[in-house]
CSV table of C-alpha atoms in Angstrom, one decimal:
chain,number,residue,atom,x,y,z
E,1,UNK,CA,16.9,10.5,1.7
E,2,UNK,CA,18.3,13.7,0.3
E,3,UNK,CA,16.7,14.1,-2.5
E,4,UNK,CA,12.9,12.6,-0.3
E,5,UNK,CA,14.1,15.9,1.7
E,6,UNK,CA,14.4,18.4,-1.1
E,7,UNK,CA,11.4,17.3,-2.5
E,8,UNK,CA,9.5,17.8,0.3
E,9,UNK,CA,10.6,20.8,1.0
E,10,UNK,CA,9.6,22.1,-2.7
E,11,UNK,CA,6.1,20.8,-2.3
E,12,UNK,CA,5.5,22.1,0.9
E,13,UNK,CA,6.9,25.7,-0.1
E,14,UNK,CA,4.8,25.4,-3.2
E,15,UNK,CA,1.7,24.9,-1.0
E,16,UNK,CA,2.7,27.4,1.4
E,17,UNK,CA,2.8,30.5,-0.8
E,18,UNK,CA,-1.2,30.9,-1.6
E,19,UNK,CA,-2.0,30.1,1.9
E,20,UNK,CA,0.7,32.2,3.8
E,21,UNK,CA,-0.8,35.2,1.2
E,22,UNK,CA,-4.4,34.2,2.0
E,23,UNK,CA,-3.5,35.2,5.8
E,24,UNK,CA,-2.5,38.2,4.7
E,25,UNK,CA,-5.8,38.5,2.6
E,26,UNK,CA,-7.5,38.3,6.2
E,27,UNK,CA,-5.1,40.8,8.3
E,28,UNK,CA,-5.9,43.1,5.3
E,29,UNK,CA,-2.6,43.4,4.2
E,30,UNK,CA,-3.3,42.3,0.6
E,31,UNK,CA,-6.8,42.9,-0.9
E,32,UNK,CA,-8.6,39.8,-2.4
E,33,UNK,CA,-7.9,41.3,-5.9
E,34,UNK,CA,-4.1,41.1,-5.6
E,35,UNK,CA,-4.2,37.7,-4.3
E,36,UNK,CA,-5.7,36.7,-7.7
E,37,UNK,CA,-3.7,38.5,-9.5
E,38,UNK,CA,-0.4,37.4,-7.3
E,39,UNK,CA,-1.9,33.3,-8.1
E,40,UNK,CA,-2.2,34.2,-11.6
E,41,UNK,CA,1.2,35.7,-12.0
E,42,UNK,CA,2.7,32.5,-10.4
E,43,UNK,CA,0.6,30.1,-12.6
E,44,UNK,CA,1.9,31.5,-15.6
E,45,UNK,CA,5.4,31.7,-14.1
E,46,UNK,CA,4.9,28.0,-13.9
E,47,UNK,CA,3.6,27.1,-17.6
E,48,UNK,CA,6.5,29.2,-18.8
E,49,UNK,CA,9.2,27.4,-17.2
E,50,UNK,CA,8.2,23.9,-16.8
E,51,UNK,CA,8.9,23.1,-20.8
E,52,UNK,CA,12.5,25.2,-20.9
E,53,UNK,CA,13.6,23.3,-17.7
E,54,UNK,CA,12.4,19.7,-19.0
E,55,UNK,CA,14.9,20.5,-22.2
E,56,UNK,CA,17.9,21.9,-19.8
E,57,UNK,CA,17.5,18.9,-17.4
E,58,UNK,CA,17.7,16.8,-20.4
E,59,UNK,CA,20.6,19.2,-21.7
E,60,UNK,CA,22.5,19.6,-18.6
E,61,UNK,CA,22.7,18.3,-15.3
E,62,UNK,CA,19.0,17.4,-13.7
E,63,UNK,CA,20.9,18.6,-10.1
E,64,UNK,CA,21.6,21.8,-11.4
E,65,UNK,CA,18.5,22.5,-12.8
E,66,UNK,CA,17.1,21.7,-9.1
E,67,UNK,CA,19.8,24.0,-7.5
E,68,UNK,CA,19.1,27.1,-10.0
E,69,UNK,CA,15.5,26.6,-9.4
E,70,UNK,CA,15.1,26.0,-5.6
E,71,UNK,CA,17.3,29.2,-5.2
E,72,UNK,CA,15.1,31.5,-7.9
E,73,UNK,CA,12.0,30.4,-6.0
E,74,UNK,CA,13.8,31.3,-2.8
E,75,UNK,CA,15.1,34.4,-3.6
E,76,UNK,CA,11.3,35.2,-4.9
E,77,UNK,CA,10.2,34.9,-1.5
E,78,UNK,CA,11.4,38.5,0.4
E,79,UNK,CA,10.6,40.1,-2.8
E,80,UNK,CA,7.2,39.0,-1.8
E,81,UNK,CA,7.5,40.1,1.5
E,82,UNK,CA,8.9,43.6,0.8
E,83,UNK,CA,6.4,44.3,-1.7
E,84,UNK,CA,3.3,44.0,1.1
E,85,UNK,CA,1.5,47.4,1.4
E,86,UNK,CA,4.1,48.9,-1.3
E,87,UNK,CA,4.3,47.2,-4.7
E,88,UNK,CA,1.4,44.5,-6.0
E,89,UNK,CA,3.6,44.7,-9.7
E,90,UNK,CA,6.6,43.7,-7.5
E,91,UNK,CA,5.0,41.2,-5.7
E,92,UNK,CA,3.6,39.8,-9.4
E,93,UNK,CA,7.0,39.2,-10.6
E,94,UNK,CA,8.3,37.5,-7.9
E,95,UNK,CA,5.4,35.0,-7.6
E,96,UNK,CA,6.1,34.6,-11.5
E,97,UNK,CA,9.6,33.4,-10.6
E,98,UNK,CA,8.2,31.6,-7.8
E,99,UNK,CA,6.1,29.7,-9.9
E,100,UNK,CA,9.1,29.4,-12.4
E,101,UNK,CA,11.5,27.6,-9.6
E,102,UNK,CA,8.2,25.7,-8.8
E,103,UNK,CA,8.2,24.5,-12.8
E,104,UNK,CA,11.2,24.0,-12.9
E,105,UNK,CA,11.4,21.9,-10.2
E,106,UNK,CA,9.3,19.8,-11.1
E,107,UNK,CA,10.5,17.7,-14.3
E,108,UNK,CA,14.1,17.6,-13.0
E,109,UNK,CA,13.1,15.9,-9.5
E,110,UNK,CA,10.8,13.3,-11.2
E,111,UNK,CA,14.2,12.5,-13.9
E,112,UNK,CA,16.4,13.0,-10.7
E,113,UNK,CA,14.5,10.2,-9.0
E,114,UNK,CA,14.8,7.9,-11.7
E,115,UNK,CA,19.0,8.8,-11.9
E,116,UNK,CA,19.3,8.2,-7.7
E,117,UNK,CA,16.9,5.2,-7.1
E,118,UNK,CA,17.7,1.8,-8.5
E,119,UNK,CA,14.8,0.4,-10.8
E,120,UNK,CA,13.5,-2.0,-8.4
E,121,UNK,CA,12.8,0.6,-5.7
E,122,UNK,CA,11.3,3.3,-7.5
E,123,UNK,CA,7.7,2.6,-6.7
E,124,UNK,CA,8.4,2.8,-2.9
E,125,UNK,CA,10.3,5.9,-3.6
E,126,UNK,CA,7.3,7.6,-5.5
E,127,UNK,CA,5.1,6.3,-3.1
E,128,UNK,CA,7.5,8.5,-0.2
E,129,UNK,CA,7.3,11.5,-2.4
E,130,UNK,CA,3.9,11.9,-2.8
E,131,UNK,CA,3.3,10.8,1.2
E,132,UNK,CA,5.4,13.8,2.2
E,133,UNK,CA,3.0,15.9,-0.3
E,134,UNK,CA,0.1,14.2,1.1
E,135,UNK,CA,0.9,15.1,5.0
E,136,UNK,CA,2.1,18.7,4.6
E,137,UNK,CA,-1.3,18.8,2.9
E,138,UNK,CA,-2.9,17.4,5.6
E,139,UNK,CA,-1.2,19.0,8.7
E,140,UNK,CA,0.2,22.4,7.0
E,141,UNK,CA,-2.7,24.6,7.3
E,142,UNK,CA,-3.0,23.8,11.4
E,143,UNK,CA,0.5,24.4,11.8
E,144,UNK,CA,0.5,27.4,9.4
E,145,UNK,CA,-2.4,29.2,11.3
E,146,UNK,CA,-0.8,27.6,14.2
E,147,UNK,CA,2.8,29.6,13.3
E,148,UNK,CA,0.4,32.9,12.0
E,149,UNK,CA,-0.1,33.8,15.9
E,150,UNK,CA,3.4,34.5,16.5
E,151,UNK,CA,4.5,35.4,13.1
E,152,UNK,CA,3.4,37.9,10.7
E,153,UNK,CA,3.4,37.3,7.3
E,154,UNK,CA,6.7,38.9,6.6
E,155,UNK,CA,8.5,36.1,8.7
E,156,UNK,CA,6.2,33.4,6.6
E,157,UNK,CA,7.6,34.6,3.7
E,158,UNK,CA,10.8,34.4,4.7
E,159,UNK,CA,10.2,31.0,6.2
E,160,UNK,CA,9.0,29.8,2.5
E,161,UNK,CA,12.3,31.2,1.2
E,162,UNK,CA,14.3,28.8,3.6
E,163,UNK,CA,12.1,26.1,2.5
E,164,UNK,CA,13.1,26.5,-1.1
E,165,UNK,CA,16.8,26.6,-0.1
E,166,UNK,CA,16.4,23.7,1.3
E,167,UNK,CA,14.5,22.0,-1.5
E,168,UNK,CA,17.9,23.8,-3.5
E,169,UNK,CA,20.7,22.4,-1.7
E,170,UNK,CA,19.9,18.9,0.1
E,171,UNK,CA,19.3,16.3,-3.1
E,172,UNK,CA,22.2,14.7,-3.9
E,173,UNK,CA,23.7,14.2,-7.0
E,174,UNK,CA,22.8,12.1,-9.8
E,175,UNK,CA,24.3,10.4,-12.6
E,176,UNK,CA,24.1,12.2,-16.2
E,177,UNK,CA,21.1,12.4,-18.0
E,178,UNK,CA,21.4,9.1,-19.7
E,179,UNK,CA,24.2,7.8,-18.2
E,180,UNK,CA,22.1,5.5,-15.9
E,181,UNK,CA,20.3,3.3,-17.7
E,182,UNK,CA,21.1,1.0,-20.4
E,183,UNK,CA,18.4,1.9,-22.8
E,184,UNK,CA,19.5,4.9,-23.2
E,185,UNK,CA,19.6,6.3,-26.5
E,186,UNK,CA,21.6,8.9,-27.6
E,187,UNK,CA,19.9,12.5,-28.1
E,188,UNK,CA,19.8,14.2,-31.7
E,189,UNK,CA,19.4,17.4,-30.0
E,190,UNK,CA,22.2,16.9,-27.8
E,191,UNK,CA,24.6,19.6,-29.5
E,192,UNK,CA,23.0,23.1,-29.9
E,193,UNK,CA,19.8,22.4,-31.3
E,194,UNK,CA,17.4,25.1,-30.2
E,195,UNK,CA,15.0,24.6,-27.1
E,196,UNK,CA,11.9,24.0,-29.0
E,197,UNK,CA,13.3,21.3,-31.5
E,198,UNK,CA,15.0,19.6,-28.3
E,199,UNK,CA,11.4,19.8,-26.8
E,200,UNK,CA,9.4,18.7,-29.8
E,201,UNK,CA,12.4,16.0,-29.7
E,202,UNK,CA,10.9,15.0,-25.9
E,203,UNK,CA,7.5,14.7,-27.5
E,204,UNK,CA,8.0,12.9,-30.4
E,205,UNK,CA,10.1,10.3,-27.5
E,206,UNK,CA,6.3,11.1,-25.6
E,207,UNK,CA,4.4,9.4,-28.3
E,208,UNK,CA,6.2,6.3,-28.9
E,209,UNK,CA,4.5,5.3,-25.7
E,210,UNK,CA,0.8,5.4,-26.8
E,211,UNK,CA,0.0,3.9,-23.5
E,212,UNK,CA,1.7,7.4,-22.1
E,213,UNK,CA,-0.7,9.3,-24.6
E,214,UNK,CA,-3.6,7.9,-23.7
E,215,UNK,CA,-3.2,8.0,-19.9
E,216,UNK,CA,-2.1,11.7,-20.2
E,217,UNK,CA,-4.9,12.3,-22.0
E,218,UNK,CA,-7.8,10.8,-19.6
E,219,UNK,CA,-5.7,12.1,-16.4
E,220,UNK,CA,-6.1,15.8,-18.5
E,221,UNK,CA,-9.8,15.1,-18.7
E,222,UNK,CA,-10.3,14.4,-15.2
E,223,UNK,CA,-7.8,17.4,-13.4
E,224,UNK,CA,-9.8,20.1,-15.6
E,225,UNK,CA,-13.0,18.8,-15.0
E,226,UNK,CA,-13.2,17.2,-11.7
E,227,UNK,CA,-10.7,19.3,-10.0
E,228,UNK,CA,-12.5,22.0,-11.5
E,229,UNK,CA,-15.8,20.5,-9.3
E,230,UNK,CA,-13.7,20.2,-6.4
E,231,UNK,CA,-12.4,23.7,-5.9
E,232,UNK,CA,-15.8,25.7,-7.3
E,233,UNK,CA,-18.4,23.7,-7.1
E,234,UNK,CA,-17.7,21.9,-3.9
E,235,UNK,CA,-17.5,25.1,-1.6
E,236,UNK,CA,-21.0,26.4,-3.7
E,237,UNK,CA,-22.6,22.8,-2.7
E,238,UNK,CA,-21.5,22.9,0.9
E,239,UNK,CA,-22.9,26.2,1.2
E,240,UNK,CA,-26.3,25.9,-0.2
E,241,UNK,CA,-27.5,21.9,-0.1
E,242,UNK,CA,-25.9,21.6,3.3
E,243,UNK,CA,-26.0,25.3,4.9
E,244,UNK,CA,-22.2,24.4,6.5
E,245,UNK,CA,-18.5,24.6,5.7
E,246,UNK,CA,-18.1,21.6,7.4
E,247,UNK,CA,-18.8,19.7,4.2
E,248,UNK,CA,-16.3,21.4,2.4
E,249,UNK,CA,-13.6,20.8,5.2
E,250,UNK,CA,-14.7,17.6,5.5
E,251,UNK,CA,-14.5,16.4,2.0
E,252,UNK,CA,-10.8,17.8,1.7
E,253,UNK,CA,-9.4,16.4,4.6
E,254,UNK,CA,-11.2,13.3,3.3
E,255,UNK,CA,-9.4,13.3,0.2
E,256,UNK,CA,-6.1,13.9,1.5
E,257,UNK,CA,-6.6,11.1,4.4
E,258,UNK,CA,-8.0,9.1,1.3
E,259,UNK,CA,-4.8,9.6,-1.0
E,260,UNK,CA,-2.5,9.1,1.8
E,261,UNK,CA,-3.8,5.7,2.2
E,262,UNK,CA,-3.6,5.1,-1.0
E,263,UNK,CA,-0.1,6.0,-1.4
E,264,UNK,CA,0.6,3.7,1.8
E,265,UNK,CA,-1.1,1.2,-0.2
E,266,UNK,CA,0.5,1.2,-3.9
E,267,UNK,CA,3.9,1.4,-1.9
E,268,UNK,CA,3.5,-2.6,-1.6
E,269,UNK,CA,1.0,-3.6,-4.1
E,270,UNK,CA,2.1,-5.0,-7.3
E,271,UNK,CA,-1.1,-5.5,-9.6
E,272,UNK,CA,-0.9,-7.7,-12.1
E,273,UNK,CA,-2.5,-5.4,-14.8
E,274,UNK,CA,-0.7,-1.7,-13.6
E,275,UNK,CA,-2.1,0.3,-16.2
E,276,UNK,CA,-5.6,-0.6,-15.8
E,277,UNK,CA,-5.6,-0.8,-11.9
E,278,UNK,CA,-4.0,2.8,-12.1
E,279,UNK,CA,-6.4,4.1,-14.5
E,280,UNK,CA,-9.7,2.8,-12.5
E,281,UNK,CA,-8.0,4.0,-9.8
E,282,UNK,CA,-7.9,7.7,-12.0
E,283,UNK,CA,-11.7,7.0,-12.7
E,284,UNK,CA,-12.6,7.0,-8.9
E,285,UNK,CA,-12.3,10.8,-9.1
E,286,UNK,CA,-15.7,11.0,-11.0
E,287,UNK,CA,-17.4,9.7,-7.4
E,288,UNK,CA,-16.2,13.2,-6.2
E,289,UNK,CA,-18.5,15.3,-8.4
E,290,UNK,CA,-21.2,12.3,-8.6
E,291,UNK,CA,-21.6,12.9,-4.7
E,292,UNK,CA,-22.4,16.4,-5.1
E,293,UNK,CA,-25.0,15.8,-7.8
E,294,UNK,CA,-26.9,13.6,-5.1
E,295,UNK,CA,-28.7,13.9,-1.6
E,296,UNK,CA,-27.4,11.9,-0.3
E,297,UNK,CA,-25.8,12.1,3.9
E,298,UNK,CA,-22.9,14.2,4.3
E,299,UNK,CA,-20.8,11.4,5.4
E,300,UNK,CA,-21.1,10.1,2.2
E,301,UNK,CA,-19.3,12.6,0.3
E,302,UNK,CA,-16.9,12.8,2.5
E,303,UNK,CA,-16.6,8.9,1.7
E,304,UNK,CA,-16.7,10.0,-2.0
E,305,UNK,CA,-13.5,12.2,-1.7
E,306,UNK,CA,-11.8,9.7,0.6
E,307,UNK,CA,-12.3,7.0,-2.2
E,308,UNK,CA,-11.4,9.2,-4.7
E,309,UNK,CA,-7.9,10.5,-2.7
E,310,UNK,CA,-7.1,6.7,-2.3
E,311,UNK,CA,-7.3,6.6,-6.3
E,312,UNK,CA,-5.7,9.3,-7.4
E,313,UNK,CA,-2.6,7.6,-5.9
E,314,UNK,CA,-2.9,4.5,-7.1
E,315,UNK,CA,-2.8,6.1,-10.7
E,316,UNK,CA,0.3,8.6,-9.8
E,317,UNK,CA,2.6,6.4,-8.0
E,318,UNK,CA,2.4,4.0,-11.4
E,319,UNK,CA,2.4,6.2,-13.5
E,320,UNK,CA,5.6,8.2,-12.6
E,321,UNK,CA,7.0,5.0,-12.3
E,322,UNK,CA,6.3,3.5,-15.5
E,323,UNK,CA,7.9,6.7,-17.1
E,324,UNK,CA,10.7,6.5,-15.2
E,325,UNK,CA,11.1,2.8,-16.8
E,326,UNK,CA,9.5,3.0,-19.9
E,327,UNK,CA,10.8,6.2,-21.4
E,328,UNK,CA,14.6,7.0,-22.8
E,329,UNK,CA,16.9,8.4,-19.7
E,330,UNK,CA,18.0,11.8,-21.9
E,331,UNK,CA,14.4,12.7,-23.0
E,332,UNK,CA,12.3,11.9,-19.3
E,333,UNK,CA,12.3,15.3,-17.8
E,334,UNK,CA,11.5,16.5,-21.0
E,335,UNK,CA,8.6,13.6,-21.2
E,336,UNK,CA,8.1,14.5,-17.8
E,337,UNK,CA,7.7,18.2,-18.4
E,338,UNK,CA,5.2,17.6,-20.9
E,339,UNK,CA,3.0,15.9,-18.7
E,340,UNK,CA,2.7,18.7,-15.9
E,341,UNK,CA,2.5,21.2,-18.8
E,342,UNK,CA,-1.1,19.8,-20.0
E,343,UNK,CA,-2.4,18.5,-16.9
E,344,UNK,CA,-1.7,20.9,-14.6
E,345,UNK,CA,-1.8,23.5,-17.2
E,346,UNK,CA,-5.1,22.7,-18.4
E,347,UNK,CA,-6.6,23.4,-15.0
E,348,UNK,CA,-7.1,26.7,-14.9
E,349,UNK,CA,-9.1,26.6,-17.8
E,350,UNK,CA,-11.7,24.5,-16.2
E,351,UNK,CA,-11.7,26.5,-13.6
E,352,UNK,CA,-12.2,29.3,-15.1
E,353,UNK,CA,-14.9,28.1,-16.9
E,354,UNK,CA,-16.7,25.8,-14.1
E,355,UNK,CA,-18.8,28.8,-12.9
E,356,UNK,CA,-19.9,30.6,-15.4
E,357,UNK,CA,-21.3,26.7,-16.9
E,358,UNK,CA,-22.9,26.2,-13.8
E,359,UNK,CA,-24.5,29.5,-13.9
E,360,UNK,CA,-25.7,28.5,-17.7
E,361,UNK,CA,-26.1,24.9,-17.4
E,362,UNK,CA,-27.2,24.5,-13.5
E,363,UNK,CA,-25.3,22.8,-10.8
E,364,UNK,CA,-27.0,19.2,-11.5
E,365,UNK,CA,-26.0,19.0,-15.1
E,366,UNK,CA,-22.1,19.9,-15.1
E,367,UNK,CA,-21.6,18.1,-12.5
E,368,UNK,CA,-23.0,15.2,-14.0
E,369,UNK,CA,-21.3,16.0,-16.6
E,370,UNK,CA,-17.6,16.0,-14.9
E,371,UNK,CA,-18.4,12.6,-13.4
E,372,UNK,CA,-19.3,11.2,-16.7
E,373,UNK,CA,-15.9,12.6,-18.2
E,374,UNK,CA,-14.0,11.5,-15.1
E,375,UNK,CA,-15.3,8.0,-15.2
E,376,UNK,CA,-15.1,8.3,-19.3
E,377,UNK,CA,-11.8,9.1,-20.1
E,378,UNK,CA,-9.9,6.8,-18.1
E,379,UNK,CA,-11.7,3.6,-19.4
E,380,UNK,CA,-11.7,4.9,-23.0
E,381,UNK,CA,-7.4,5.2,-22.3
E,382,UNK,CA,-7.4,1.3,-21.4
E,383,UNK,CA,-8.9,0.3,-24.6
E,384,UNK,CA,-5.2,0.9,-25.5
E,385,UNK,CA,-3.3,-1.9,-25.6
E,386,UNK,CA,-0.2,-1.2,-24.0
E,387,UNK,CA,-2.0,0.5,-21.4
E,388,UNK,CA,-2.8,-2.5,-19.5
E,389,UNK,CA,0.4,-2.7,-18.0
E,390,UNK,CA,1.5,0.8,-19.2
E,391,UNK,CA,4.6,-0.7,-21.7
E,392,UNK,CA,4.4,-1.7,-24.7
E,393,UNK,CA,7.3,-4.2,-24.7
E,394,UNK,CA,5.7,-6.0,-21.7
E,395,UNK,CA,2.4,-6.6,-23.6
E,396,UNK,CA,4.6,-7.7,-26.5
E,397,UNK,CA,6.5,-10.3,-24.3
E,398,UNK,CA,3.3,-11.7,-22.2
E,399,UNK,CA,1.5,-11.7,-25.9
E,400,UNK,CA,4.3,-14.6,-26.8
């Protein structure tokens, strides 16, 4: 329950920050400009940790890693707060070590799950993690706007630094990186090998699992192409086909409603074939992009993105489970980091390059074009083997 706690706490902190400085984008106490540059400065604070923290949470204690982190990102926040209307380059480098704690964060709390949650439960506990994510989605910008009448964004800020406190102190201890499992093996690097051979060490662990290859390399596909459709393509669509923004409100909310079910749902299922019920799960994103391509009734887009929320949870939930099981205890949070540094890193780079496609290519055509990739790449990654039931020694055993 500790560790549920701080992990909550880190994601909702880490959705707070671009919306608390978006409100301060509409007082006009940060110019639109800034806010870019603020939400690029964090995103490469991010990409810059995430690798370095999967080889110390390997390398030292995954509980430590959280602590240093939560309280970098927290200390970030009134740096933020004094630099409004006095320093945008101050408030840079404190959303780069925002985005840092963020990184950080976030390879030693998926190893620190597997290290506090006995093997048996760790698809409910997933499943709890990502709800919590799911519903500060859905009710955080209601209460945010809610709290923005009787704070200013000075106290918001400061609110996000409690947040990451929180997300600092309240997960409990776990057991030593590979201490806790039994297939542990013991890490080459483990003396004072440098930080890039200990995380070339984590990917070379990272592709013994081709199963893990291939579904990193479809769930890569589909972030920086139809996550790309969702946040510039979506709001262009709404506007223009439909003349409203209740599309685009719609179809979010949708998609968060959508993956909360779905995590409700994978909490309990147990398909026989994981892998492949996760990956056409992952392939249900492409509806998202197909739907804008289409006339088609506004209700059924929404319907689009709620079907595509439900699967992107019932590819996550497995699939951070199946790491947790599948890969050696003293190299997952570098496996781990490996994964959030080309998926998530990856993004903006199809965001970035989205629009100006859309102004070469046309609307129609690239996002046709996502859909095709998002429903491509998944079922290309099930053509590999193991990545029916996403382990290798489990297709070996049901093969005898």
């Amino acid at each position: 329950m500790r560790l549920w706690t701080g992990a909550t706490a880190s994601g909702l902190a880490t959705w707070a920050l671009p919306f608390v400085l978006g409100l301060a984008v509409f007082d006009r106490t940060l110019a639109a400009t800034d806010l870019g540059l603020l939400l690029a400065a964090r995103t490469v604070g991010f990409l810059a940790a995430v690798p370095v923290a999967g080889v110390l949470a390997d390398r030292h204690s995954r509980r430590g890693v959280v602590l240093w982190a939560g309280l970098a990102a927290g200390a970030s926040a009134p740096v933020i707060a004094f630099g409004l209307d006095r320093s945008v380059l101050l408030m840079a480098a404190a959303a780069a070590v925002a985005g840092a704690g963020q990184g950080a964060c976030r390879p030693a709390y998926q190893a620190l799950t597997a290290e506090v949650v006995d093997a048996g439960r760790r698809q409910q506990a997933n499943a709890a993690m990502t709800l919590a994510v799911r519903v500060t989605t859905l009710v955080g910008p209601s209460s945010a706007a809610l709290l923005a009448v009787f704070l200013d964004t000075w106290a918001l800020l400061m609110g996000i630094g409690l947040l990451w406190l929180v997300a600092a102190c309240v997960p409990g201890r776990g057991a030593r990186p590979g201490a806790g499992e039994d297939t542990a093996e013991p890490s080459a690097g483990a003396g004072r090998a440098s930080l890039l051979s200990e995380f070339a060490e984590g990917v070379r662990e990272a592709r013994r699992h081709p199963w893990f290859l291939a579904g990193l390399g479809a769930l890569t596909a589909v972030i920086a192409t139809g996550y790309s459709a969702t946040g510039v393509a979506l709001p262009m669509v709404s506007r223009d086909e439909y003349g409203t923004e209740v599309v685009l409100a719609g179809a979010m909310t949708a998609y968060t409603a959508g993956a909360l079910g779905g995590a409700l749902l994978i909490a309990r299922w147990r398909p026989r074939s994981p892998g492949w019920a996760a990956l056409a799960g992952l392939a249900a994103y492409g509806l998202a992009p197909l739907s804008l391509v289409l006339p088609v009734h506004p209700a059924l887009v929404m319907a689009a993105y709620a079907v595509a929320g439900v699967g992107i949870e019932l590819f996550n939930v497995p699939w951070f489970t199946a790491a947790q099981r599948e890969v050696a205890p003293d190299k997952l949070a570098r496996v781990s980091s490996l994964d959030f540094l080309l998926s998530y890193g990856l993004a903006p780079v199809g965001l970035a390059l989205i629009a100006p496609a859309i102004d070469a290519f046309g609307v129609t055509a690239v996002l046709t074009g996502c859909a095709v990739v998002c429903f491509t790449a998944p079922a290309v990654a099930a053509l590999v083997p193991s990545a029916r039931t996403f382990s290798a020694a489990r297709e070996r055993d049901e093969a005898r």
